[in-house]
Coordinates of C-alpha atoms and ligand atoms in Angstrom, one line a residue:
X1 CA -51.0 61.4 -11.7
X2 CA -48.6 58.8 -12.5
X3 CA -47.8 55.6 -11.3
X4 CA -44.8 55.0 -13.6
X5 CA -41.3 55.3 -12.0
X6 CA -39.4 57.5 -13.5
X7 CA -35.8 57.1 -15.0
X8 CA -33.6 58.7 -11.9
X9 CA -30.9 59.0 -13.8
X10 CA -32.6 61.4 -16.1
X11 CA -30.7 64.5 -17.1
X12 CA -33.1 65.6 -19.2
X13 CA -36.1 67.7 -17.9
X14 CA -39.0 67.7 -20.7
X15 CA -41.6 70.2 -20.9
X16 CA -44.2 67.9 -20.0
X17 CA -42.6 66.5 -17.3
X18 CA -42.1 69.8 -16.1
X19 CA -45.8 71.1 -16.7
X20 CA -46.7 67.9 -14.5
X21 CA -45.1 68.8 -11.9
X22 CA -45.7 72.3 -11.7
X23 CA -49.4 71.0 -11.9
X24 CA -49.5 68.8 -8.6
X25 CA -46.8 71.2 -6.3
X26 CA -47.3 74.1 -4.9
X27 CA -43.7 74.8 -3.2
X28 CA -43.4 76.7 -0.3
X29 CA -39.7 77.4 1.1
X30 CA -36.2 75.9 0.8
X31 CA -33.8 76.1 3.6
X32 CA -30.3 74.9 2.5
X33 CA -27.2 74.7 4.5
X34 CA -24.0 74.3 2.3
X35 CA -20.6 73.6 3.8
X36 CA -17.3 74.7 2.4
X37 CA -15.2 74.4 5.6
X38 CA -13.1 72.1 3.2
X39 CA -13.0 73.9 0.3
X40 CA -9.3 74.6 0.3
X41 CA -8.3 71.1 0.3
X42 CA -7.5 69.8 -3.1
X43 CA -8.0 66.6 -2.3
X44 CA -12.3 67.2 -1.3
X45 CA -13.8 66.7 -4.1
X46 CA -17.6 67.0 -2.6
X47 CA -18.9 69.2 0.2
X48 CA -21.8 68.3 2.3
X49 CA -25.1 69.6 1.4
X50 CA -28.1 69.9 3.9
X51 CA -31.7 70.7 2.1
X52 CA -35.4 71.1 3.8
X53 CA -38.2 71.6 1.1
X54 CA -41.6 72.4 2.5
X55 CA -44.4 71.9 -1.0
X56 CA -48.2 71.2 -1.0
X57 CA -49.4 68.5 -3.3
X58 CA -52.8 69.0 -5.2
X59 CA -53.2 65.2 -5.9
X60 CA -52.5 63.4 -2.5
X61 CA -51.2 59.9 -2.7
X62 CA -49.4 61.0 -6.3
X63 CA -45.3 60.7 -7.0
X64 CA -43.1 63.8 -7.9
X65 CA -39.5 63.7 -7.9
X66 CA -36.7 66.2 -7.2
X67 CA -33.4 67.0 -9.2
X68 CA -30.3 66.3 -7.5
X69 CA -27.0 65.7 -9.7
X70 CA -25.3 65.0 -6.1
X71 CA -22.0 63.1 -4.8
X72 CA -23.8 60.9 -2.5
X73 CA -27.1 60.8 -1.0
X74 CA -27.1 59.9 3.0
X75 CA -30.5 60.0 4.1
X76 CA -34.5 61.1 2.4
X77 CA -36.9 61.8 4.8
X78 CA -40.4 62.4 3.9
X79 CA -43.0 63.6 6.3
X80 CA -40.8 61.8 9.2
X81 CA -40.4 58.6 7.6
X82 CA -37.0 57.7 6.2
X83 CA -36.9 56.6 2.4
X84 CA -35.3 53.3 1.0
X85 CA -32.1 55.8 -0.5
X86 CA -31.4 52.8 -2.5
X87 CA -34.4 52.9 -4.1
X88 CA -35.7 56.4 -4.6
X89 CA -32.3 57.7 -5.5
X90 CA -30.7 57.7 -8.7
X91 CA -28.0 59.1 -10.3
X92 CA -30.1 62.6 -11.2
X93 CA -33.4 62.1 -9.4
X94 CA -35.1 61.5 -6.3
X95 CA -38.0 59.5 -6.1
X96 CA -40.8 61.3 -3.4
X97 CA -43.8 58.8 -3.7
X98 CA -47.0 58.9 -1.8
X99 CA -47.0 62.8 -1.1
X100 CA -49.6 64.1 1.5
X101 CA -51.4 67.3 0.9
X102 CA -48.7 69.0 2.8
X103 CA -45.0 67.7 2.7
X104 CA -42.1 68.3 4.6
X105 CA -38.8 66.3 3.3
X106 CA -35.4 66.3 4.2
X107 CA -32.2 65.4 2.3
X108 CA -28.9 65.2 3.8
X109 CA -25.7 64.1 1.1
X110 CA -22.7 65.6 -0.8
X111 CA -22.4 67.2 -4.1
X112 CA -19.6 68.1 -6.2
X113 CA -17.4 70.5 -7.0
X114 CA -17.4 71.6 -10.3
X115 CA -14.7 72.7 -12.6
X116 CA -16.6 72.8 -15.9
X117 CA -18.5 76.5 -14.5
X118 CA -21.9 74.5 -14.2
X119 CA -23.1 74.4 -10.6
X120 CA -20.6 75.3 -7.7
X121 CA -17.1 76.5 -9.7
X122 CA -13.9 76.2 -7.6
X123 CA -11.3 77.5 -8.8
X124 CA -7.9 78.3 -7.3
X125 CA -5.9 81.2 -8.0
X126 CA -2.5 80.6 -9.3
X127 CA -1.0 83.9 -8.9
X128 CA -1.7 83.2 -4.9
X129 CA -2.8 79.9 -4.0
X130 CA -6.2 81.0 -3.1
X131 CA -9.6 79.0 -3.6
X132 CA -12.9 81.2 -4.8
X133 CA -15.9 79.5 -5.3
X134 CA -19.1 80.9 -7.4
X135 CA -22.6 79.3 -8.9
X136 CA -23.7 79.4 -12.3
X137 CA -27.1 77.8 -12.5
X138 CA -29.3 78.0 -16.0
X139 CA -30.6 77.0 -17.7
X140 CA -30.9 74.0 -14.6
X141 CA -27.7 73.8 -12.6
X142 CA -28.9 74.9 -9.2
X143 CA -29.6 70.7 -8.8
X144 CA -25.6 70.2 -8.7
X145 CA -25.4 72.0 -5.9
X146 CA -29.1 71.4 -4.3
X147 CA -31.8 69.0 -4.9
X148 CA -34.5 71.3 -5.8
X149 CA -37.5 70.8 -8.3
X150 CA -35.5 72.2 -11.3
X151 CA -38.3 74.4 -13.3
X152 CA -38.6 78.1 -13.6
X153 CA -42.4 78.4 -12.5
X154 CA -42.0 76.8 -8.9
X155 CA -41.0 79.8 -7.5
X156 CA -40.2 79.8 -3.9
X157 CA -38.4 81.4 -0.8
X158 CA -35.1 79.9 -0.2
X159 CA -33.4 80.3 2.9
X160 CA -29.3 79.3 2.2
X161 CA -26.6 79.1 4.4
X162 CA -22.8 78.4 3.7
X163 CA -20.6 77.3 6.1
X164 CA -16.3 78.2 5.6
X165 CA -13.4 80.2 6.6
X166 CA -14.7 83.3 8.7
X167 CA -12.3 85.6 6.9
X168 CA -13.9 84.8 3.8
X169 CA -16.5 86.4 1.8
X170 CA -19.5 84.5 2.1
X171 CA -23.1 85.9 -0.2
X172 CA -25.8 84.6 -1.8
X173 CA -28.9 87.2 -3.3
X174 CA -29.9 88.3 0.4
X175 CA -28.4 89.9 2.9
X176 CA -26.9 87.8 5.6
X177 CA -28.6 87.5 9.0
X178 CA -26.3 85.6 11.5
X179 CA -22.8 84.7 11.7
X180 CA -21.7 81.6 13.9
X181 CA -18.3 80.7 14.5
X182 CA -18.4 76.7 14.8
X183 CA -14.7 76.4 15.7
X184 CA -11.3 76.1 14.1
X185 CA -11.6 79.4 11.9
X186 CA -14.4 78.0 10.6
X187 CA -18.6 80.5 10.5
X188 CA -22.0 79.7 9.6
X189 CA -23.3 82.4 8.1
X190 CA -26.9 82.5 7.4
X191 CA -29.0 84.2 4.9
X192 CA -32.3 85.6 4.7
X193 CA -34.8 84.3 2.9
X194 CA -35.4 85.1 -0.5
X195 CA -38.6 86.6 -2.2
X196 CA -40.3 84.0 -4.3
X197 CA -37.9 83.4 -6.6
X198 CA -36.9 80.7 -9.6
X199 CA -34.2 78.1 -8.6
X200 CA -32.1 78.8 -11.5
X201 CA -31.2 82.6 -10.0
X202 CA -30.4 81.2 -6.7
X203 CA -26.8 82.1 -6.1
X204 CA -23.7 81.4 -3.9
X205 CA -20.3 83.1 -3.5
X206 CA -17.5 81.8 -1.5
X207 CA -13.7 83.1 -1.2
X208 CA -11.5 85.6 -0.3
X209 CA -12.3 88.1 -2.8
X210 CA -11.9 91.9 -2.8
X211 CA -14.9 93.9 -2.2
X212 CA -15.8 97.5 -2.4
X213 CA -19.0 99.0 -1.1
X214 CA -21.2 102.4 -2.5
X215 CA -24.9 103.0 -2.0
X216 CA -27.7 104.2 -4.8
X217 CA -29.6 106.8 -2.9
X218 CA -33.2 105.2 -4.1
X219 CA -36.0 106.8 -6.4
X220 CA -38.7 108.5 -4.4
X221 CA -41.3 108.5 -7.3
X222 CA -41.5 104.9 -7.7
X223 CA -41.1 104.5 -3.7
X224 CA -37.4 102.6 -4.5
X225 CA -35.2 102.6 -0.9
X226 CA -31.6 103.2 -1.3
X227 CA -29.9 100.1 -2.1
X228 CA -26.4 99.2 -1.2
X229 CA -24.1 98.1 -3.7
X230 CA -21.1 96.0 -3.1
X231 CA -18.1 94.5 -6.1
X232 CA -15.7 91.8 -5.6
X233 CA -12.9 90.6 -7.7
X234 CA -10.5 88.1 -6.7
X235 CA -7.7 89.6 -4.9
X236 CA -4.9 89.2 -7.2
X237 CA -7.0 91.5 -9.9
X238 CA -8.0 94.2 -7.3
X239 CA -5.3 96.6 -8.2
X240 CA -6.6 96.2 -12.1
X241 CA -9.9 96.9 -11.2
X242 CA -12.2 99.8 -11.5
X243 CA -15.2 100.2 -8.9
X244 CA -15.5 103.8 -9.4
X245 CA -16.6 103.5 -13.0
X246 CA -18.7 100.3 -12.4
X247 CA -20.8 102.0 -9.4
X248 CA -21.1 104.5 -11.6
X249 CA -23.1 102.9 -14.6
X250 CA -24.6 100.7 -11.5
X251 CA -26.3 103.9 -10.1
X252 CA -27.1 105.7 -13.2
X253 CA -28.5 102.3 -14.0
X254 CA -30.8 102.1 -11.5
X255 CA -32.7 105.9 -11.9
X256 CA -32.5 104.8 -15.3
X257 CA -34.8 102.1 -15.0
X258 CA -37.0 103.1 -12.2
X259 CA -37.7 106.4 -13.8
X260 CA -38.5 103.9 -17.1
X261 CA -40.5 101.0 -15.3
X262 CA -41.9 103.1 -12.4
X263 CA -41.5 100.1 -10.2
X264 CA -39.5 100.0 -7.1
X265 CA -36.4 97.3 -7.4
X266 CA -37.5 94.6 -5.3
X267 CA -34.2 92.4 -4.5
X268 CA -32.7 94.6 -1.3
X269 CA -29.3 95.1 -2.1
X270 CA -27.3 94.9 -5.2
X271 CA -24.0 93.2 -5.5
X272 CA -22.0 92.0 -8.8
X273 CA -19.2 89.4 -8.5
X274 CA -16.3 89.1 -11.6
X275 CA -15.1 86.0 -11.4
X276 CA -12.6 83.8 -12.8
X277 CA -13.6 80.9 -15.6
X278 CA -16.8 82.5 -16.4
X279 CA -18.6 80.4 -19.2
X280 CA -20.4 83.2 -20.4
X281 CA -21.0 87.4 -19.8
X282 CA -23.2 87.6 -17.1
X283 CA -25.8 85.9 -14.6
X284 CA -28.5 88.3 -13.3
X285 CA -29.1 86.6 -10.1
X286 CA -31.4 88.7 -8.4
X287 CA -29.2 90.5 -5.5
X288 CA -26.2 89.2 -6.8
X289 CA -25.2 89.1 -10.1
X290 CA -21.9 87.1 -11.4
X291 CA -19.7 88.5 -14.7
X292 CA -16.9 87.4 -16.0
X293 CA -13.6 88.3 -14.9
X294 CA -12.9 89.6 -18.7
X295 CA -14.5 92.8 -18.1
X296 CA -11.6 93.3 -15.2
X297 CA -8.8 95.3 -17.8
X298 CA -5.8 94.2 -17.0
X299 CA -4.0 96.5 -19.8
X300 CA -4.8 99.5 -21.5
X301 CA -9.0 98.7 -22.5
X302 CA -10.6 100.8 -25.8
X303 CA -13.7 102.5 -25.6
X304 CA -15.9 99.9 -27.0
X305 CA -14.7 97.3 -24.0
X306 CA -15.9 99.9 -21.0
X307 CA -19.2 100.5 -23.6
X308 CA -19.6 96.6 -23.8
X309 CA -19.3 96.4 -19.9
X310 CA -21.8 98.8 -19.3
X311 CA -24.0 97.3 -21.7
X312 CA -24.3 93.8 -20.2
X313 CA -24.2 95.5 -16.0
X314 CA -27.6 97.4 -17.7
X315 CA -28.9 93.6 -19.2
X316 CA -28.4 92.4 -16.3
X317 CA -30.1 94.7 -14.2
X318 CA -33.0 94.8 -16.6
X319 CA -33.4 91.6 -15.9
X320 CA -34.1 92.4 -12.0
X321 CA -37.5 93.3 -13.3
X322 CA -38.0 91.0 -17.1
X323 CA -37.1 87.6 -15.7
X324 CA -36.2 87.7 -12.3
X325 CA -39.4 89.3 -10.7
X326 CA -41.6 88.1 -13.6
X327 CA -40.1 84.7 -15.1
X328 CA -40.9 82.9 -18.2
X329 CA -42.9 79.7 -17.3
X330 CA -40.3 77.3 -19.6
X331 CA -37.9 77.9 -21.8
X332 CA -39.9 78.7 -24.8
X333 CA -39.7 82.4 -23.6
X334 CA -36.3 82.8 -22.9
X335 CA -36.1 84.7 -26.6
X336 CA -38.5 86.8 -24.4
X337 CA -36.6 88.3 -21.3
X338 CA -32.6 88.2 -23.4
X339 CA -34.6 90.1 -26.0
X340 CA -35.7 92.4 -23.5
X341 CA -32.6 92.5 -22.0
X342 CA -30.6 92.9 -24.7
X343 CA -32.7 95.8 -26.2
X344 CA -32.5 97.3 -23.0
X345 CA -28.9 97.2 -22.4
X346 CA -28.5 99.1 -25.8
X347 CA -31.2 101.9 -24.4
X348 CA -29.7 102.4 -20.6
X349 CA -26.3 102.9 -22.1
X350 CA -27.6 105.0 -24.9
X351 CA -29.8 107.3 -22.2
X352 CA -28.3 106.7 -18.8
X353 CA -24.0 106.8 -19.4
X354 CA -22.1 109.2 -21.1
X355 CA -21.3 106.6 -24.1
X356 CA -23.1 108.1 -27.4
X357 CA -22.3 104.8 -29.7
X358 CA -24.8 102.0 -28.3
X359 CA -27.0 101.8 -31.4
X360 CA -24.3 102.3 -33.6
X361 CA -22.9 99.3 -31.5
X362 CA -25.8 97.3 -31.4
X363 CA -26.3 97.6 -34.9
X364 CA -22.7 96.6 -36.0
X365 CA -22.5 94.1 -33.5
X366 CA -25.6 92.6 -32.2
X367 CA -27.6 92.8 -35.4
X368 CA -24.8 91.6 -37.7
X369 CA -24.7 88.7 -35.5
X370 CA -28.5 88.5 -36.1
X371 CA -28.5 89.0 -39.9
X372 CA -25.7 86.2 -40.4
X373 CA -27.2 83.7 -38.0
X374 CA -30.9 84.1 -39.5
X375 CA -29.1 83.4 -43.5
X376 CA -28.3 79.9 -42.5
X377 CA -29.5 76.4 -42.4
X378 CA -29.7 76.3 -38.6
X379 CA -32.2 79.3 -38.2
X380 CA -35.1 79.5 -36.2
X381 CA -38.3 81.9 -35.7
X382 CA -37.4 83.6 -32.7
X383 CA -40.4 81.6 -30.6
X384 CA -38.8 78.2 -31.1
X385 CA -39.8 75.0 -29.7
X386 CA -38.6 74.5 -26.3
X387 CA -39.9 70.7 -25.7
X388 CA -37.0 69.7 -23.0
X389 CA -33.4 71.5 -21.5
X390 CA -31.4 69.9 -24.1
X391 CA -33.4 72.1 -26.8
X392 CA -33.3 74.9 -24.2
X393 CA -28.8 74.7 -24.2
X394 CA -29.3 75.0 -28.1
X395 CA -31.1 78.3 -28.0
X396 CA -28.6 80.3 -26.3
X397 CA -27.7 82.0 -30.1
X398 CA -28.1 85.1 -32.2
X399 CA -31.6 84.6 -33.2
X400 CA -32.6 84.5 -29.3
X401 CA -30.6 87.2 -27.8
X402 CA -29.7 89.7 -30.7
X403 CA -32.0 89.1 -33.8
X404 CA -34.8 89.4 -30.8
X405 CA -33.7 92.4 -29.4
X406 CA -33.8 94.1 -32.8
X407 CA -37.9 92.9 -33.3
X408 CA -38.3 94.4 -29.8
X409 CA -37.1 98.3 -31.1
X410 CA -39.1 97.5 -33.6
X411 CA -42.0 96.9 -31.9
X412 CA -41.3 99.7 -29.5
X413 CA -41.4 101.8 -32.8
X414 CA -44.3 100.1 -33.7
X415 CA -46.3 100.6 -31.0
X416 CA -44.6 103.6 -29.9
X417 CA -42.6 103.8 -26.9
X418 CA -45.1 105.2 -24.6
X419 CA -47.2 102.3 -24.9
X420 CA -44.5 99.6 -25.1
X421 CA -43.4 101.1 -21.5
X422 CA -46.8 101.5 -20.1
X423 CA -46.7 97.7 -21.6
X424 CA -44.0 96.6 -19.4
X425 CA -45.4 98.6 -16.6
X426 CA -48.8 96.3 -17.0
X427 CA -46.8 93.3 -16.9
X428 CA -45.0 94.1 -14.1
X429 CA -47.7 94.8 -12.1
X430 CA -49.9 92.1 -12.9
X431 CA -47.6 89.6 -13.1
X432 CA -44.8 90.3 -10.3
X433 CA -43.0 86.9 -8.1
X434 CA -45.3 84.9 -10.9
X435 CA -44.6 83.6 -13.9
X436 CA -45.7 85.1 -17.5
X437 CA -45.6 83.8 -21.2
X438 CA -45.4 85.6 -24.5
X439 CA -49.4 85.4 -24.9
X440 CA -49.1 87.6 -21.2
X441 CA -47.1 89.9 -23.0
X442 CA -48.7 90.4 -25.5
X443 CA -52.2 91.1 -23.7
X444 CA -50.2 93.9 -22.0
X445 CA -49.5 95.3 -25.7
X446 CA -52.4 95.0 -26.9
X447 CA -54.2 96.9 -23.6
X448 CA -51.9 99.7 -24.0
X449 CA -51.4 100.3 -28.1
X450 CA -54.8 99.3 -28.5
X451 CA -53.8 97.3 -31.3
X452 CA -54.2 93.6 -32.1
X453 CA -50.9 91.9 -31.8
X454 CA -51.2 88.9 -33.2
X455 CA -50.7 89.7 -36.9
X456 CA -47.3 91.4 -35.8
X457 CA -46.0 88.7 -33.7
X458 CA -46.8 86.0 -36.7
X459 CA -45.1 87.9 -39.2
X460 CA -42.0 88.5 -36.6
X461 CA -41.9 85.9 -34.0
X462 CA -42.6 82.8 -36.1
X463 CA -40.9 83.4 -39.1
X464 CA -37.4 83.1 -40.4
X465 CA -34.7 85.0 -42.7
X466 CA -34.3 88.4 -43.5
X467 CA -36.8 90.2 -46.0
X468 CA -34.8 92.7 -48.4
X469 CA -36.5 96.3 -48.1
X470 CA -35.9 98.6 -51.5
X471 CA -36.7 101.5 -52.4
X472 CA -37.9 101.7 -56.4
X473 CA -37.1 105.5 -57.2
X474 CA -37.9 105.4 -61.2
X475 CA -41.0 107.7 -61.7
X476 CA -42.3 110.4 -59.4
X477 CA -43.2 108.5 -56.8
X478 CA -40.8 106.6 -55.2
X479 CA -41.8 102.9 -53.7
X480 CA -40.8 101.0 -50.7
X481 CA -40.8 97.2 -51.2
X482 CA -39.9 94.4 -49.6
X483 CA -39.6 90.8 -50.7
X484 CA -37.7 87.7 -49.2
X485 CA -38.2 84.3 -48.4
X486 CA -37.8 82.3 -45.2
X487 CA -35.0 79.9 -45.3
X488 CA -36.6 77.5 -43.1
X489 CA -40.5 77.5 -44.9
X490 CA -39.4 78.9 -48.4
X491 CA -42.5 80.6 -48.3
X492 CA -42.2 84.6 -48.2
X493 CA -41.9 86.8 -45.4
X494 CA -44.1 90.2 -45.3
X495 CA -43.1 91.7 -42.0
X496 CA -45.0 95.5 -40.9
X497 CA -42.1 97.7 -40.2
X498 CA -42.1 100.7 -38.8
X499 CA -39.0 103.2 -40.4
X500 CA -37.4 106.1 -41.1
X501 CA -36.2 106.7 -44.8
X502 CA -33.7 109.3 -45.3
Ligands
ZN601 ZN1 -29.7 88.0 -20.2

């Protein structure tokens, strides 16, 4: 417990900070109305935002504070009394002081429509005039749109709804359960709530966008339902697109990984948005899952582009399972589910789709990357040192996505891939709607290889450059060695590699 005030203009959320807080609340449910009815006016540049947050408090008579990068806050009411705004509101931050064992607050403001892809992205379609709207939330962007306590391990159920033109399409991860017309062409729809869930896969999309709708037929052996599957586009690339081809690698997809994990996907229904001035590939909000409008082929695409599409639709949908259902307590561990991901993507489109180059791919692609980014200066061990979100925007590189997918088919190899699936199955199932750290995942790993991790994940996880493998051939006996030095320690890296030498 603290009695400091903290800065509320913070951007900044620290690990500390964060541990804090995820110390003293428990949080129960969101319930967020959002209102676009103005969306297609240029001129509105903030939309009015309504938020409910019910969260226990272990420590009563302590201080938390929420995250809100807003446009205006109205009104803060905690357990019925209405806060000073001018003095628990700053320009990122809301002050909640003197919490009760059980809390109930209330914010009523505006936030802002973004431009630069972080938080709610309008953008209006020159080819036709029309406004679409999408989220993009991590590493901690859900707070433009919502005050929320921005951390991945306070999970909870969020109930959203979004208010705008009935004729357009309005999602978010669940279903919708009510539609109410509240005049001039204008519908609330409501949403239900989601499973406990992170804040920074919480998701909104809003516009008149194209949509096409297929089912997967589910997977009886791992008691999966079918799951419908709807794809949007904005209108103007409709005729470009291809849903056959994407529902395709969606379904294979799915048997793929539920015949691999053995656990039922746990989100409902399963939609993917491409939309326009995407700042990166892909966004695996659980339910809903955003890409970017480059993988729409507007001319003539190679093989390697519809490869590279199916590649990050299967990352993404590994992700339902590594990082959506079990999350990474703080950024240290992102390495942990991209890794994951990223190996995975490579294995679903080498197994599950009719495209027979994904390792040749991954390893002229994705490793390269990995190799040249872990030869220089700015490397990193692949666990880095995650102490606050500015660290966290820094890590989104080689080492973490591509150079940590590698070590994971190596430790698949190394373990063997029976035991690194039963692994994933453990964790799973022992950690599902929680959170989990590398130590957690490595427990799993060492329960089902029987072998002590620890040695493997110090000589891999927390240490830089690339060793040089040779193989000395003079003699009768020919010799493997390997020598090499990390660029960041200068001391030498000995790594335990499992290979094949032909
Ligand atoms: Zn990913």
């Amino acid at each position: 417990m603290t009695d400091t005030t903290p800065d509320l203009d913070a951007t900044n959320v620290t690990r500390a900070e964060a541990a804090d807080r995820s110390r003293l609340l428990t949080v129960q449910d969101y319930v967020v109305d959002v209102d676009l009815s103005d969306a297609r006016d240029a001129a509105a540049d903030t939309y009015p935002v309504r938020t409910v947050i019910r969260f226990a408090c272990a420590e009563p008579g302590a201080q938390t504070h929420l995250d809100w990068i807003h446009g205006g806050v109205e009104s803060v009411t905690l357990n019925g009394t209405a806060l000073d705004v001018a003095e628990v509101v700053g320009e990122a931050r809301v002050l909640l002081p003197d919490l009760a064992a059980q809390n109930v607050v209330e914010l009523v403001g505006r936030s802002v429509y973004s431009r630069s892809g972080e938080g709610l992205h309008r953008f209006t379609d020159p080819a036709d005039g029309e406004v679409y709207l999408y989220t993009q939330y991590e590493p901690a962007d859900a707070r433009r749109v919502f005050p929320d306590f921005e951390q991945p391990d306070l999970k909870a159920a969020f109930t959203f709804s979004l208010t705008g033109p009935e004729d357009w399409v309005l999602a978010s991860n669940r279903p919708e359960v009510s539609r109410t017309p509240t005049g001039d062409g204008v519908v609330r729809v409501e949403f239900a709530p989601t499973l406990p869930q992170s804040t920074y896969i919480t998701t909104l999309l809003a516009g008149p966008y194209a949509q096409w709708e297929d089912a997967w037929d589910g997977h009886p052996a791992s008691g999966a339902q079918a799951v419908p599957l709807r794809l949007f586009t904005r209108r103007t690339m409709a005729d470009a697109f291809d849903p056959e081809a994407v529902f395709d690698v969606t379904k294979r997809g799915l048997t793929f990984f539920h015949d691999l994990f053995g656990v039922a996907y746990p989100w409902g229904k399963y939609d993917q948005a491409f939309v326009p001035e995407y700042n990166l590939g892909a966004m695996e909000n659980p339910g809903l899952v955003t890409f970017t409008e480059d993988f729409v082929f507007t001319s003539r695409a190679t093989a390697v582009q519809y490869e590279g599409r199916a590649n990050v639709i299967l990352h993404e949908m590994a992700h339902m399972w590594f990082g959506d259902l079990v999350t990474m307590h703080w950024w240290d561990d992102l390495w942990l589910k991209e890794s994951f991901a990223d190996y995975m993507g490579a294995l679903g489109v080498d197994e599950a789709t009719d495209f027979r180059t994904a390792w040749v791919t991954f390893a002229s692609r994705r490793k390269a990357w990995a190799y040249v980014q872990d030869q220089m200066p700015t490397t990193h061990p692949i666990v880095a040192d995650i102490v606050d979100l500015e660290a966290a925007r820094q890590n989104f590189d080689g080492i973490t996505y591509a150079k940590g997918a590698s070590v994971l088919k190596q430790l698949a190899a190394y373990v063997g891939r029976d035991a690194f699936l039963d692994a994933a199955h453990r964790y799973f199932a022992a950690h599902a709607w929680g959170n989990a750290s590398l130590a957690d995942f490595m427990a799993v790993l060492e329960a089902a290889s029987g072998r002590d991790m620890r040695a493997w994940a110090d000589a891999w996880l927390h240490t830089s450059g690339v060793p040089r493998l040779r193989v000395d051939v003079d003699g009768d006996a020919p010799v493997l060695r390997q020598e090499g030095a990390d660029p960041v320690t200068g001391g030498p890296i000995l790594r335990p590699h499992v290979l094949k030498v032909g």
